[in-house]
Every structure is written in structure tokens, then in C-alpha cells.
mmCIF file of C-alpha atoms in Angstrom:
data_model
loop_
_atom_site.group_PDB
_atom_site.id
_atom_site.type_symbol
_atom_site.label_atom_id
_atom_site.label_comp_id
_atom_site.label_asym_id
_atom_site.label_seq_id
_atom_site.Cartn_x
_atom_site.Cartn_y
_atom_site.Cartn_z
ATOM 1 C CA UNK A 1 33.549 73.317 -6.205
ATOM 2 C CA UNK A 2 33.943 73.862 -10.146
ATOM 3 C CA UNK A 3 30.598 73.122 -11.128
ATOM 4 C CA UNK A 4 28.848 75.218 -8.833
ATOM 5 C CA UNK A 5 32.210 78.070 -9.665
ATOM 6 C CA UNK A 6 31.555 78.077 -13.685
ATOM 7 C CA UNK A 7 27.179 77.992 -12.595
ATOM 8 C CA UNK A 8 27.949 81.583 -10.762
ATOM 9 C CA UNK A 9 30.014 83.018 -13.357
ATOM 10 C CA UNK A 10 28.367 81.295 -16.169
ATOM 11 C CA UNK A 11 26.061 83.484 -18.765
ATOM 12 C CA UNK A 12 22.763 82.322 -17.682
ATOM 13 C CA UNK A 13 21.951 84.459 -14.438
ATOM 14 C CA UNK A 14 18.640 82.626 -13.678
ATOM 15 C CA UNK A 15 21.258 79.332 -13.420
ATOM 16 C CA UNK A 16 23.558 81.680 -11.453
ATOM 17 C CA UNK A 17 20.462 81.967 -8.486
ATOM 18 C CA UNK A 18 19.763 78.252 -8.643
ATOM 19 C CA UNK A 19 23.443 77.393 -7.604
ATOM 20 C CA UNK A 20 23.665 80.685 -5.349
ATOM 21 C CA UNK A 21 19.995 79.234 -3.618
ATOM 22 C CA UNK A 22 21.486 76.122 -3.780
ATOM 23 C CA UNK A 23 24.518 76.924 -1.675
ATOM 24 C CA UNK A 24 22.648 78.813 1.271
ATOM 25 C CA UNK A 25 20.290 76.050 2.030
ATOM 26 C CA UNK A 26 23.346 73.651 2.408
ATOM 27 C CA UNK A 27 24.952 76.651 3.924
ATOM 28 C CA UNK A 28 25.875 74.087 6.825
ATOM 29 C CA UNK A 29 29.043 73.002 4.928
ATOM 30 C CA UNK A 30 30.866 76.229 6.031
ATOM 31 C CA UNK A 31 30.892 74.871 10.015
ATOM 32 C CA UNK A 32 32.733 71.795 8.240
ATOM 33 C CA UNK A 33 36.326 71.441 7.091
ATOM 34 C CA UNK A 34 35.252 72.002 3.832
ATOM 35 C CA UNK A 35 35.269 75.719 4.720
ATOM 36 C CA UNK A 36 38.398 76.443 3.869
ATOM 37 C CA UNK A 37 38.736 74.909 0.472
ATOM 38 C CA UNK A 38 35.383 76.714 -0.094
ATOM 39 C CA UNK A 39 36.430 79.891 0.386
ATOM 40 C CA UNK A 40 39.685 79.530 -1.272
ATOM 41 C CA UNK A 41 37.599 78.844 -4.620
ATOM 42 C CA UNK A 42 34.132 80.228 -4.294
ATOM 43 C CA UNK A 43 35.122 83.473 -2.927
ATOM 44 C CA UNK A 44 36.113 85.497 -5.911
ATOM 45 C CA UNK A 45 33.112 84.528 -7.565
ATOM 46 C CA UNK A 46 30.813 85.856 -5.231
ATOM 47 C CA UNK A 47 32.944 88.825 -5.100
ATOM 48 C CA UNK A 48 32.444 89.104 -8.626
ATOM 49 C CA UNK A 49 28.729 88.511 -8.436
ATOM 50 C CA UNK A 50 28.502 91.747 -6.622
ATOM 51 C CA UNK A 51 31.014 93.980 -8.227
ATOM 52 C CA UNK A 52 31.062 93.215 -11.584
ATOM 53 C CA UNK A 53 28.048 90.613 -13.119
ATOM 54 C CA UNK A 54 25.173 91.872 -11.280
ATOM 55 C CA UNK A 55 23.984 95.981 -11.064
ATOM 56 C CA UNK A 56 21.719 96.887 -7.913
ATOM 57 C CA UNK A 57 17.804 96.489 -9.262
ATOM 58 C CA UNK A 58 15.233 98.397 -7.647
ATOM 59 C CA UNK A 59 12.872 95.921 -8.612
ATOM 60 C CA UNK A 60 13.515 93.392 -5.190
ATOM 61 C CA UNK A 61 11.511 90.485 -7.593
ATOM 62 C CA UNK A 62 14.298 90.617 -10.444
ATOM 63 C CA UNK A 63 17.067 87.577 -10.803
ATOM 64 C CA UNK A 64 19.908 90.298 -10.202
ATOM 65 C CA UNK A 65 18.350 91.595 -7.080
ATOM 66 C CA UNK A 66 17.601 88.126 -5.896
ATOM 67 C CA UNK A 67 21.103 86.786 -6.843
ATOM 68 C CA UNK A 68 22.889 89.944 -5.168
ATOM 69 C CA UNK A 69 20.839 89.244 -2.237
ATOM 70 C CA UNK A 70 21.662 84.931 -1.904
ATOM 71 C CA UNK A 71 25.521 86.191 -2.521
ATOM 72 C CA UNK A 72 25.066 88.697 0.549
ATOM 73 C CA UNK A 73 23.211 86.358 3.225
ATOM 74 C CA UNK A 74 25.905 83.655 1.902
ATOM 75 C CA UNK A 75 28.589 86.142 3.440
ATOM 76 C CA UNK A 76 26.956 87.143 6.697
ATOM 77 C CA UNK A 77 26.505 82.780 7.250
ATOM 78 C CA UNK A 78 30.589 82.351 7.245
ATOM 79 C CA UNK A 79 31.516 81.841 10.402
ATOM 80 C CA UNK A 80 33.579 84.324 11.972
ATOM 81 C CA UNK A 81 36.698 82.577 12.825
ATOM 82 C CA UNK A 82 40.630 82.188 11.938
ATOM 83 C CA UNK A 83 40.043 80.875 8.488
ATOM 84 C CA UNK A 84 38.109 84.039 7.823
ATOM 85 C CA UNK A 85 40.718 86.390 8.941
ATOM 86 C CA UNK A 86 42.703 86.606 5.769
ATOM 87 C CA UNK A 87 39.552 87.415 3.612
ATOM 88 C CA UNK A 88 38.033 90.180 6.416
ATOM 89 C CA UNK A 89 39.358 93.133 4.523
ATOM 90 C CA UNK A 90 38.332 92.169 1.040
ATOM 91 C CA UNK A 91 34.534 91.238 2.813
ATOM 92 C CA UNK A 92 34.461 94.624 4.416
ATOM 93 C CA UNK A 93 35.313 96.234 1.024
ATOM 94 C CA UNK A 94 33.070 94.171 -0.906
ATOM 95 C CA UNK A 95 30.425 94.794 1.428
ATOM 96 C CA UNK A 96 30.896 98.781 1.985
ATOM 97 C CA UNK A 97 30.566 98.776 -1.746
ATOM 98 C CA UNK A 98 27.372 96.795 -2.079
ATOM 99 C CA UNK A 99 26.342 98.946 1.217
ATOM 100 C CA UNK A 100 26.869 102.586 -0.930
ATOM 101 C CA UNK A 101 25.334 101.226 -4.555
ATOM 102 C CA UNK A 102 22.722 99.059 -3.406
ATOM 103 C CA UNK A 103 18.797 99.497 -2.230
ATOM 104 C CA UNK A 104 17.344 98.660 0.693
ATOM 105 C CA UNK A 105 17.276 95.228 1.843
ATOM 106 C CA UNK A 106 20.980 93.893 0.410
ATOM 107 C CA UNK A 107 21.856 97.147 1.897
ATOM 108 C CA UNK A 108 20.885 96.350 5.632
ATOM 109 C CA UNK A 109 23.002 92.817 5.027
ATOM 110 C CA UNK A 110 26.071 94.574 3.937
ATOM 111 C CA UNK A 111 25.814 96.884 6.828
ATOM 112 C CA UNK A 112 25.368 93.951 9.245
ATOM 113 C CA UNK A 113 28.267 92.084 7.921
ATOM 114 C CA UNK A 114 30.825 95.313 8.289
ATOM 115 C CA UNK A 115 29.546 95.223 11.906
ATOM 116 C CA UNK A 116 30.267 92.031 12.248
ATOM 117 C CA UNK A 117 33.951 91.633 10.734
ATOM 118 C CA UNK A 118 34.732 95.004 12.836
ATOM 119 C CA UNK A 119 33.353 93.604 15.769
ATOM 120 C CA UNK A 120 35.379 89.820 15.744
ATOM 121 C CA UNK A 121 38.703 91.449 13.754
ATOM 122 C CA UNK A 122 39.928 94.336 15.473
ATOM 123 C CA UNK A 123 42.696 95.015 13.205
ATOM 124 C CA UNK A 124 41.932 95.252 10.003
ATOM 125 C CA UNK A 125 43.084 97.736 8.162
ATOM 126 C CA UNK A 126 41.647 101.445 8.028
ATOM 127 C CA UNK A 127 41.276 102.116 4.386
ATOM 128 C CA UNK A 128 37.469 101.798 4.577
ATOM 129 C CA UNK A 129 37.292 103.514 7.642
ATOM 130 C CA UNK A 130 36.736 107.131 6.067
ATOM 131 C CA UNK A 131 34.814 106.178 3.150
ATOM 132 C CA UNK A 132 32.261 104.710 5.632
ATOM 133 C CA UNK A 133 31.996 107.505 7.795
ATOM 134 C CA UNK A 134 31.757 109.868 4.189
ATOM 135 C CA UNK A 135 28.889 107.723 3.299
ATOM 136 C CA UNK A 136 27.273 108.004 6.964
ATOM 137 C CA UNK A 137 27.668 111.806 6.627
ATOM 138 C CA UNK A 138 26.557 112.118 3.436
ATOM 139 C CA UNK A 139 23.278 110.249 4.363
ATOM 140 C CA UNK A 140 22.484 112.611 7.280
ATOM 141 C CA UNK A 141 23.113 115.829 5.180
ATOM 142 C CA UNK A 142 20.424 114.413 2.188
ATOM 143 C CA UNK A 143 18.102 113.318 5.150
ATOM 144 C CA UNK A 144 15.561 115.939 4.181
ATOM 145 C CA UNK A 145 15.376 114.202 0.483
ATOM 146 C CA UNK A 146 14.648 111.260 1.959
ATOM 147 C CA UNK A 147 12.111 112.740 4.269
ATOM 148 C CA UNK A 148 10.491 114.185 1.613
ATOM 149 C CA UNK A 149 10.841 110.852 -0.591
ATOM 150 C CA UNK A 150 9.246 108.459 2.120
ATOM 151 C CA UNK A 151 6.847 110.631 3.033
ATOM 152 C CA UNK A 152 5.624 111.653 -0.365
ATOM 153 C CA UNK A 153 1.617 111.270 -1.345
ATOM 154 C CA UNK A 154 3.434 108.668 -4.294
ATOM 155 C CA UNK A 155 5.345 106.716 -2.266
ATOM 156 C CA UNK A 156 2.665 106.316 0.720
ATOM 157 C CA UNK A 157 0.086 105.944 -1.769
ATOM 158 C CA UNK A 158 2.322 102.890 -3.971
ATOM 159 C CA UNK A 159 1.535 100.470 -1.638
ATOM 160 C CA UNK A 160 -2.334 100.540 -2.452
ATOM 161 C CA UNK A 161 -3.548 97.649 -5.211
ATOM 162 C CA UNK A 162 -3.422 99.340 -8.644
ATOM 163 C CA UNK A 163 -7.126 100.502 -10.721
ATOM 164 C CA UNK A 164 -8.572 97.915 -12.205
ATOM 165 C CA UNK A 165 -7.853 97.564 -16.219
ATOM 166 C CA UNK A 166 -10.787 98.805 -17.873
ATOM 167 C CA UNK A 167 -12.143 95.418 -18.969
ATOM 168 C CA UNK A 168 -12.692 93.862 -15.792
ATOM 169 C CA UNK A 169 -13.521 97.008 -14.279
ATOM 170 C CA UNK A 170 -16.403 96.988 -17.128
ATOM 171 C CA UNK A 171 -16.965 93.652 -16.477
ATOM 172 C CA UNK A 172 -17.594 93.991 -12.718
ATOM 173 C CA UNK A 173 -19.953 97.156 -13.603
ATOM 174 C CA UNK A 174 -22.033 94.908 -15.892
ATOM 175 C CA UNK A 175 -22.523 91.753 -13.191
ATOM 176 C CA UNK A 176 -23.516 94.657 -10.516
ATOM 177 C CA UNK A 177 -26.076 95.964 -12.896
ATOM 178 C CA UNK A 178 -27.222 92.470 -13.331
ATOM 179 C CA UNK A 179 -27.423 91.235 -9.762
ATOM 180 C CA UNK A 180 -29.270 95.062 -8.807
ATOM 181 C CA UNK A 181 -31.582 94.554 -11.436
ATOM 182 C CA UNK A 182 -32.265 90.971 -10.211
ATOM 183 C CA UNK A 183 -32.777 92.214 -7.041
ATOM 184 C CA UNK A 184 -35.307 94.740 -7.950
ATOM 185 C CA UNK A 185 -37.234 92.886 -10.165
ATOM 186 C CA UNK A 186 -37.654 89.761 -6.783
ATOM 187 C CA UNK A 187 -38.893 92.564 -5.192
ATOM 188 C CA UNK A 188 -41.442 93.812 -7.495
ATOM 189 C CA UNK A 189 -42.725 90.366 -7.332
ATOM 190 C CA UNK A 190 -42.534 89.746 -3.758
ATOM 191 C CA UNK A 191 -44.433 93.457 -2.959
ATOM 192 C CA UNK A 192 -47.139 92.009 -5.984
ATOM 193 C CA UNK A 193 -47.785 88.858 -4.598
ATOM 194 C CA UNK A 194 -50.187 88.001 -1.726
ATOM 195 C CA UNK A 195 -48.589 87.835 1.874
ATOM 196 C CA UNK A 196 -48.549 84.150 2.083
ATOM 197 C CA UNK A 197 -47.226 83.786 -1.406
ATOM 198 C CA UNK A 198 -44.083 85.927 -0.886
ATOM 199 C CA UNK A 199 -42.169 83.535 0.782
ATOM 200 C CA UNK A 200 -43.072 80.839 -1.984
ATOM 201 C CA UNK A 201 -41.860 83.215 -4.690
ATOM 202 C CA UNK A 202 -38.420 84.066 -2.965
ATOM 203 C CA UNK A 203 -38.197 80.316 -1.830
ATOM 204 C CA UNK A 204 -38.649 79.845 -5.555
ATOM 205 C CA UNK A 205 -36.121 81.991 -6.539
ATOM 206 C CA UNK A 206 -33.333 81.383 -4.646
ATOM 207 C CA UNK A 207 -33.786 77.451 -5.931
ATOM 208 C CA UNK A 208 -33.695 78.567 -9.457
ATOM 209 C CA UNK A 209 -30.830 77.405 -11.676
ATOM 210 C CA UNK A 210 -29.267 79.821 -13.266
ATOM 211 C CA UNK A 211 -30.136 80.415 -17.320
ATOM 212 C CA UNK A 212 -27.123 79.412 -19.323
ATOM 213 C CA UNK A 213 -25.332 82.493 -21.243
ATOM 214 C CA UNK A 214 -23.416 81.919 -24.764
ATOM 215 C CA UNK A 215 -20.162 81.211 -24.757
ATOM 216 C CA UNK A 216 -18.980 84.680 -25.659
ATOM 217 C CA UNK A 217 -20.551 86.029 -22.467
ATOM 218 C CA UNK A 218 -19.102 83.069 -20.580
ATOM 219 C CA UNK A 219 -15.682 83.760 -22.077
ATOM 220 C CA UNK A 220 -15.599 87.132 -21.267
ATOM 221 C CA UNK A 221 -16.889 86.720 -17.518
ATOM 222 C CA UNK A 222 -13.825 84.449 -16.921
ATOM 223 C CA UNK A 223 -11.389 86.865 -18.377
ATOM 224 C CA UNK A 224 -13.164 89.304 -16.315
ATOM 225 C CA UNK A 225 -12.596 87.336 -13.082
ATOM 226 C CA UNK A 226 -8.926 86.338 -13.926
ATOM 227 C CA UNK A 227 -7.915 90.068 -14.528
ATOM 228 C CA UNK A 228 -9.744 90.932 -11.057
ATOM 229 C CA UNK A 229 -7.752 88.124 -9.362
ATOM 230 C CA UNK A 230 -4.748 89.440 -11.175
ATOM 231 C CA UNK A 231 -5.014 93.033 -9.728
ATOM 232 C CA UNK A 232 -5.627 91.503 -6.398
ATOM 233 C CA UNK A 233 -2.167 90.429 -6.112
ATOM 234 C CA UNK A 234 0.058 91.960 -3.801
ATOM 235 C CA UNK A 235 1.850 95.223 -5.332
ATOM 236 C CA UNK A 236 5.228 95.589 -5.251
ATOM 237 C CA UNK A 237 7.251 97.167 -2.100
ATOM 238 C CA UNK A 238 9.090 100.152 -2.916
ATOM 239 C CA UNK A 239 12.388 100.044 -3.131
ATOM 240 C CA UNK A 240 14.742 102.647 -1.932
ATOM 241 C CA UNK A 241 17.976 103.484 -2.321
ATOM 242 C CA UNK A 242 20.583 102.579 0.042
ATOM 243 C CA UNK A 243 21.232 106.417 0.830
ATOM 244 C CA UNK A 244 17.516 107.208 1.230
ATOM 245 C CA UNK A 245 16.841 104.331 3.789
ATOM 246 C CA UNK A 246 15.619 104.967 7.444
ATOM 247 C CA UNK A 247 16.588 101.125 7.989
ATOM 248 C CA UNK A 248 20.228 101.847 6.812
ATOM 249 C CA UNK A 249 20.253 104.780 8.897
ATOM 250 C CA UNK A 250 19.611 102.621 11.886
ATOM 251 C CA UNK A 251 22.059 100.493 11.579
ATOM 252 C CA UNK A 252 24.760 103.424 11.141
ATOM 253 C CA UNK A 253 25.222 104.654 14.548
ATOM 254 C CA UNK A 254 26.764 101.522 15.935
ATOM 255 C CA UNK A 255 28.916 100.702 13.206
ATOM 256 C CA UNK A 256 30.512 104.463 13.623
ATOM 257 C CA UNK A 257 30.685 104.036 17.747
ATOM 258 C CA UNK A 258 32.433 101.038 16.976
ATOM 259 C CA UNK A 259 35.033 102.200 14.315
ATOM 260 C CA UNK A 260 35.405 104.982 16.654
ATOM 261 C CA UNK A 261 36.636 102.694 19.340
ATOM 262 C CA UNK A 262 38.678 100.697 17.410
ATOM 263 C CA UNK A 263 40.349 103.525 15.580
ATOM 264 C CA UNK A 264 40.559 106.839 17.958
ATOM 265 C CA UNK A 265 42.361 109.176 15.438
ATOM 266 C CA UNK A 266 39.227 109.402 13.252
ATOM 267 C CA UNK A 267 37.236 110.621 16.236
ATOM 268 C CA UNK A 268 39.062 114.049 15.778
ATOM 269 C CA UNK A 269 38.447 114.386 11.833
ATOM 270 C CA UNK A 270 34.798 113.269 12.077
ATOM 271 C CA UNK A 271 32.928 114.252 14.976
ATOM 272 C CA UNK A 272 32.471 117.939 14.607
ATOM 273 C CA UNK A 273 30.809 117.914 10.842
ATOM 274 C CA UNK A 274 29.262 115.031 12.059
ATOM 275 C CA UNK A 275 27.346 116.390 14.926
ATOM 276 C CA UNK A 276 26.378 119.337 13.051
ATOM 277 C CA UNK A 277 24.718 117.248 10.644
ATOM 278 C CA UNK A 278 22.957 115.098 13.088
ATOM 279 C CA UNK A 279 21.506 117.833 14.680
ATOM 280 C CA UNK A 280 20.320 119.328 11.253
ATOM 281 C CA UNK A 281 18.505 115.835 11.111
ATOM 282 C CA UNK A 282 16.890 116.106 14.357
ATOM 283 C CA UNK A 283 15.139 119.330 13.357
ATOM 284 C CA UNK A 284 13.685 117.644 10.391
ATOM 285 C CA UNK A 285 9.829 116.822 11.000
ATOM 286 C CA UNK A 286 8.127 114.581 8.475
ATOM 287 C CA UNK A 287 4.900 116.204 6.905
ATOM 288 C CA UNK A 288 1.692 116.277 8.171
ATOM 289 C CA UNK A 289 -1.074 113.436 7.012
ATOM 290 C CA UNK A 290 -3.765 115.292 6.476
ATOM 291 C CA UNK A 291 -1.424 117.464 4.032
ATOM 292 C CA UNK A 292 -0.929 114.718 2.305
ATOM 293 C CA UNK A 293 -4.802 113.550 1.509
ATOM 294 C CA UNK A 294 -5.503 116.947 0.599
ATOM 295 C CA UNK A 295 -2.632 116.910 -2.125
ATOM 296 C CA UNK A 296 -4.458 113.645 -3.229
ATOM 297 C CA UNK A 297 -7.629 115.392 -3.022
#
């Protein structure tokens, strides 16, 4: 394991993915006995992945997001038995910490693996008990910010396929002139021509080749086209913070019924500012649609 140990750690991050990539497709190996040594010598460097050589990237197409996010679905694939055990409390702490400084999506993995070490070890060890249920609160008492930032005319209107740059967009305004002019100049000559001629004309021209341009004009058409088919990628999701998620949100409730079962004497400290809050976030409505288009407008 000391090649793919010095690959994680190593300076080159885009190397750091390949080996992280490389270990969850042959993620297999952990239902093997090579688990254990595994874990014993790959586990601080994916701890250190998250904590220390990577920062949380908005941008869910950047190496650091991507590597942050093979470490993360690495962790939630180890299998939840005795040879885990002795690492649970250092998983729960490295994922509550990736769970309150992360975005969305590596978010929603750390959640689900504190879930699932409460859930299979019932005694671990309180210390991140509180800090989760701080987080939790704090997330219901900035709900209205997040209301606000979901529902905003920029972040609805993010999603749509950016302007075209200004040389295709001329570009494209130039072949429509062509192809209108085209088309009204066929039909100057159909209307001019005698009945049974019209069809001969248009047969005509649709059959005609068509005239060969210089190759400036034929240059610029295919930079034309290629910025077109470059705008017509895809955009980018947006990315939101862990603590402005709805999907982290979801996945909060459970974890806190659960803690609560498992350790009773936080149910006393927690539940009255906690209710308060929740009801504060059921009062919250987001804003109207047709608000919105008329702040576009």
C-alpha cells in the first residue's frame, strides 16, 4: 500500500485523484482480508486528504472537489464491521468536519456515513454529539438565508445556458440574414414565374450547389459554429454550502432522533431551543414565482 500512500499525499493532486479513483473501483478489496492492513496504512492519508491537503471547492468540476469527494464515497464503502470499530470515532470526526466545511454533495456523504457509524456502533464516544446538534441548530436558525439564497432570481436563473459571446452571436445574425434573404429572393422568383414554371425554379433551387465562400468567410463560420457548440454545453450546477442545503437538512432529522436514542441526557439540553427553531422554519414560505420574473423583468 506505499505506492498508492506516497500517490495521495504526494504534490501532484491530479495524481492524488487517479490513485483515489483508482482505489474505489477496486473498492472490492475492503470485503477481503486485506482490509485490515488497508486501513491500518491508508487511513491517515485519507484523513489527511480531507483535513489538511484539500479545501472544500464550490466548483463540483475542480480536482480538490473531485478528490474530497472519491476520499468520502471510499469511507461510506468500508464495511461496517469489528475491524472498523477502533477507527469509528476518528470517521465520525473526520466526517462531522467535512459535513460543517463542505458544499453540497460531499456534504450529504459525510452525513450518511455519521448515520451509519451511529447506527452499527452504539458506543462511541459523545464528544461529537453536541457539536452536531450545534451545527443542526445553527442550520435551522439561518434557514431564512438559505430560503432567500435558493430561491433567488440568480440562483434559479444560473441554471439557464449563458449569452452567446458576441462573435458567434454575430455570426448566427449574419447566416439568418443570409438564409431570409435567400428565402425572399426564391420567392420573388417563384411569384414572377409562370404557374407551371414555379415548381421547376424551386426544384432548381433546392438542387443547387452551394457557391464556394473564401477562406476567411469559411474560417470564421467554423469558429462561429464551435463557439455556439461551446455555449451549448451544460452550465455548471450551483453549488451550495453545506449550511445552506435543503438536501443536508433532510438528512438531519434522523441523525438527531438517533443520537437522541443512543444518548438520552442530550435530549434535555437540546430539545427546547431546538423546537423553537424548527417551528421558526415552518413559518418560512419561499417567494412567490411570478415575483421573481418581474424582478427579472
Amino acid at each position: 500500500w506505499d505506492p498508492l500512500q506516497k500517490r495521495l499525499l504526494g504534490d501532484d493532486l491530479e495524481d492524488a485523484l487517479a490513485a483515489a479513483t483508482e482505489l474505489r473501483q477496486g473498492i472490492e478489496i475492503v470485503h477481503s482480508t486485506e482490509f485490515p492492513l488497508m486501513l491500518s496504512a491508508l487511513l491517515p492519508s485519507l484523513s489527511t486528504v480531507l483535513t489538511n491537503r484539500t479545501r472544500p471547492s464550490p466548483d463540483t468540476s475542480s480536482t480538490q472537489h473531485r478528490l474530497r469527494n472519491a476520499v468520502l464515497d471510499i469511507i461510506s464503502k468500508f464495511p461496517l464491521n469489528e475491524v472498523l470499530r477502533p477507527h469509528a470515532p476518528h470517521l465520525v470526526a473526520v466526517a462531522r468536519d467535512a459535513l460543517t466545511r463542505d458544499f453540497e454533495d460531499n456534504a450529504v456523504v459525510a452525513s450518511r456515513i455519521i448515520f451509519d457509524l451511529y447506527k452499527v456502533y452504539r458506543n462511541l464516544p459523545t464528544d461529537d454529539v453536541q457539536p452536531y446538534m450545534d451545527f443542526v441548530v445553527e442550520m435551522y436558525r439561518s434557514l431564512q438565508i438559505a430560503v432567500t439564497q435558493n430561491f433567488s432570481f440568480e440562483s434559479l436563473s444560473s441554471a439557464q445556458p449563458p449569452a452567446l459571446p458576441s462573435s458567434a452571436s454575430s455570426g448566427e445574425s449574419s447566416n439568418q440574414q443570409l438564409a431570409k434573404e435567400s428565402a425572399g429572393n426564391e420567392q420573388k422568383a417563384q411569384e414572377g414565374a409562370p404557374p407551371e414554371k414555379k415548381s421547376e425554379v424551386a426544384a432548381k433551387d433546392a438542387f443547387t450547389p452551394p457557391r464556394k465562400e473564401s477562406s476567411n468567410h469559411s474560417t470564421t463560420s467554423t469558429s462561429s459554429v464551435a463557439s455556439l457548440e461551446t455555449t451549448q454545453t451544460p452550465p455548471k450546477r450551483v453549488t451550495l454550502r453545506s449550511n445552506a442545503s435543503f438536501r443536508v437538512l433532510t438528512e438531519c432529522p434522523l441523525i438527531v432522533m438517533l443520537m437522541f436514542q443512543l444518548y438520552p441526557k442530550f435530549v434535555k439540553t437540546n430539545i427546547p431551543g431546538m423546537i423553537g427553531t424548527m417551528m421558526n422554519a415552518l413559518a418560512l414560505r419561499p417567494p412567490r414565482l411570478d415575483s421573481l420574473v418581474s424582478e427579472s423583468g
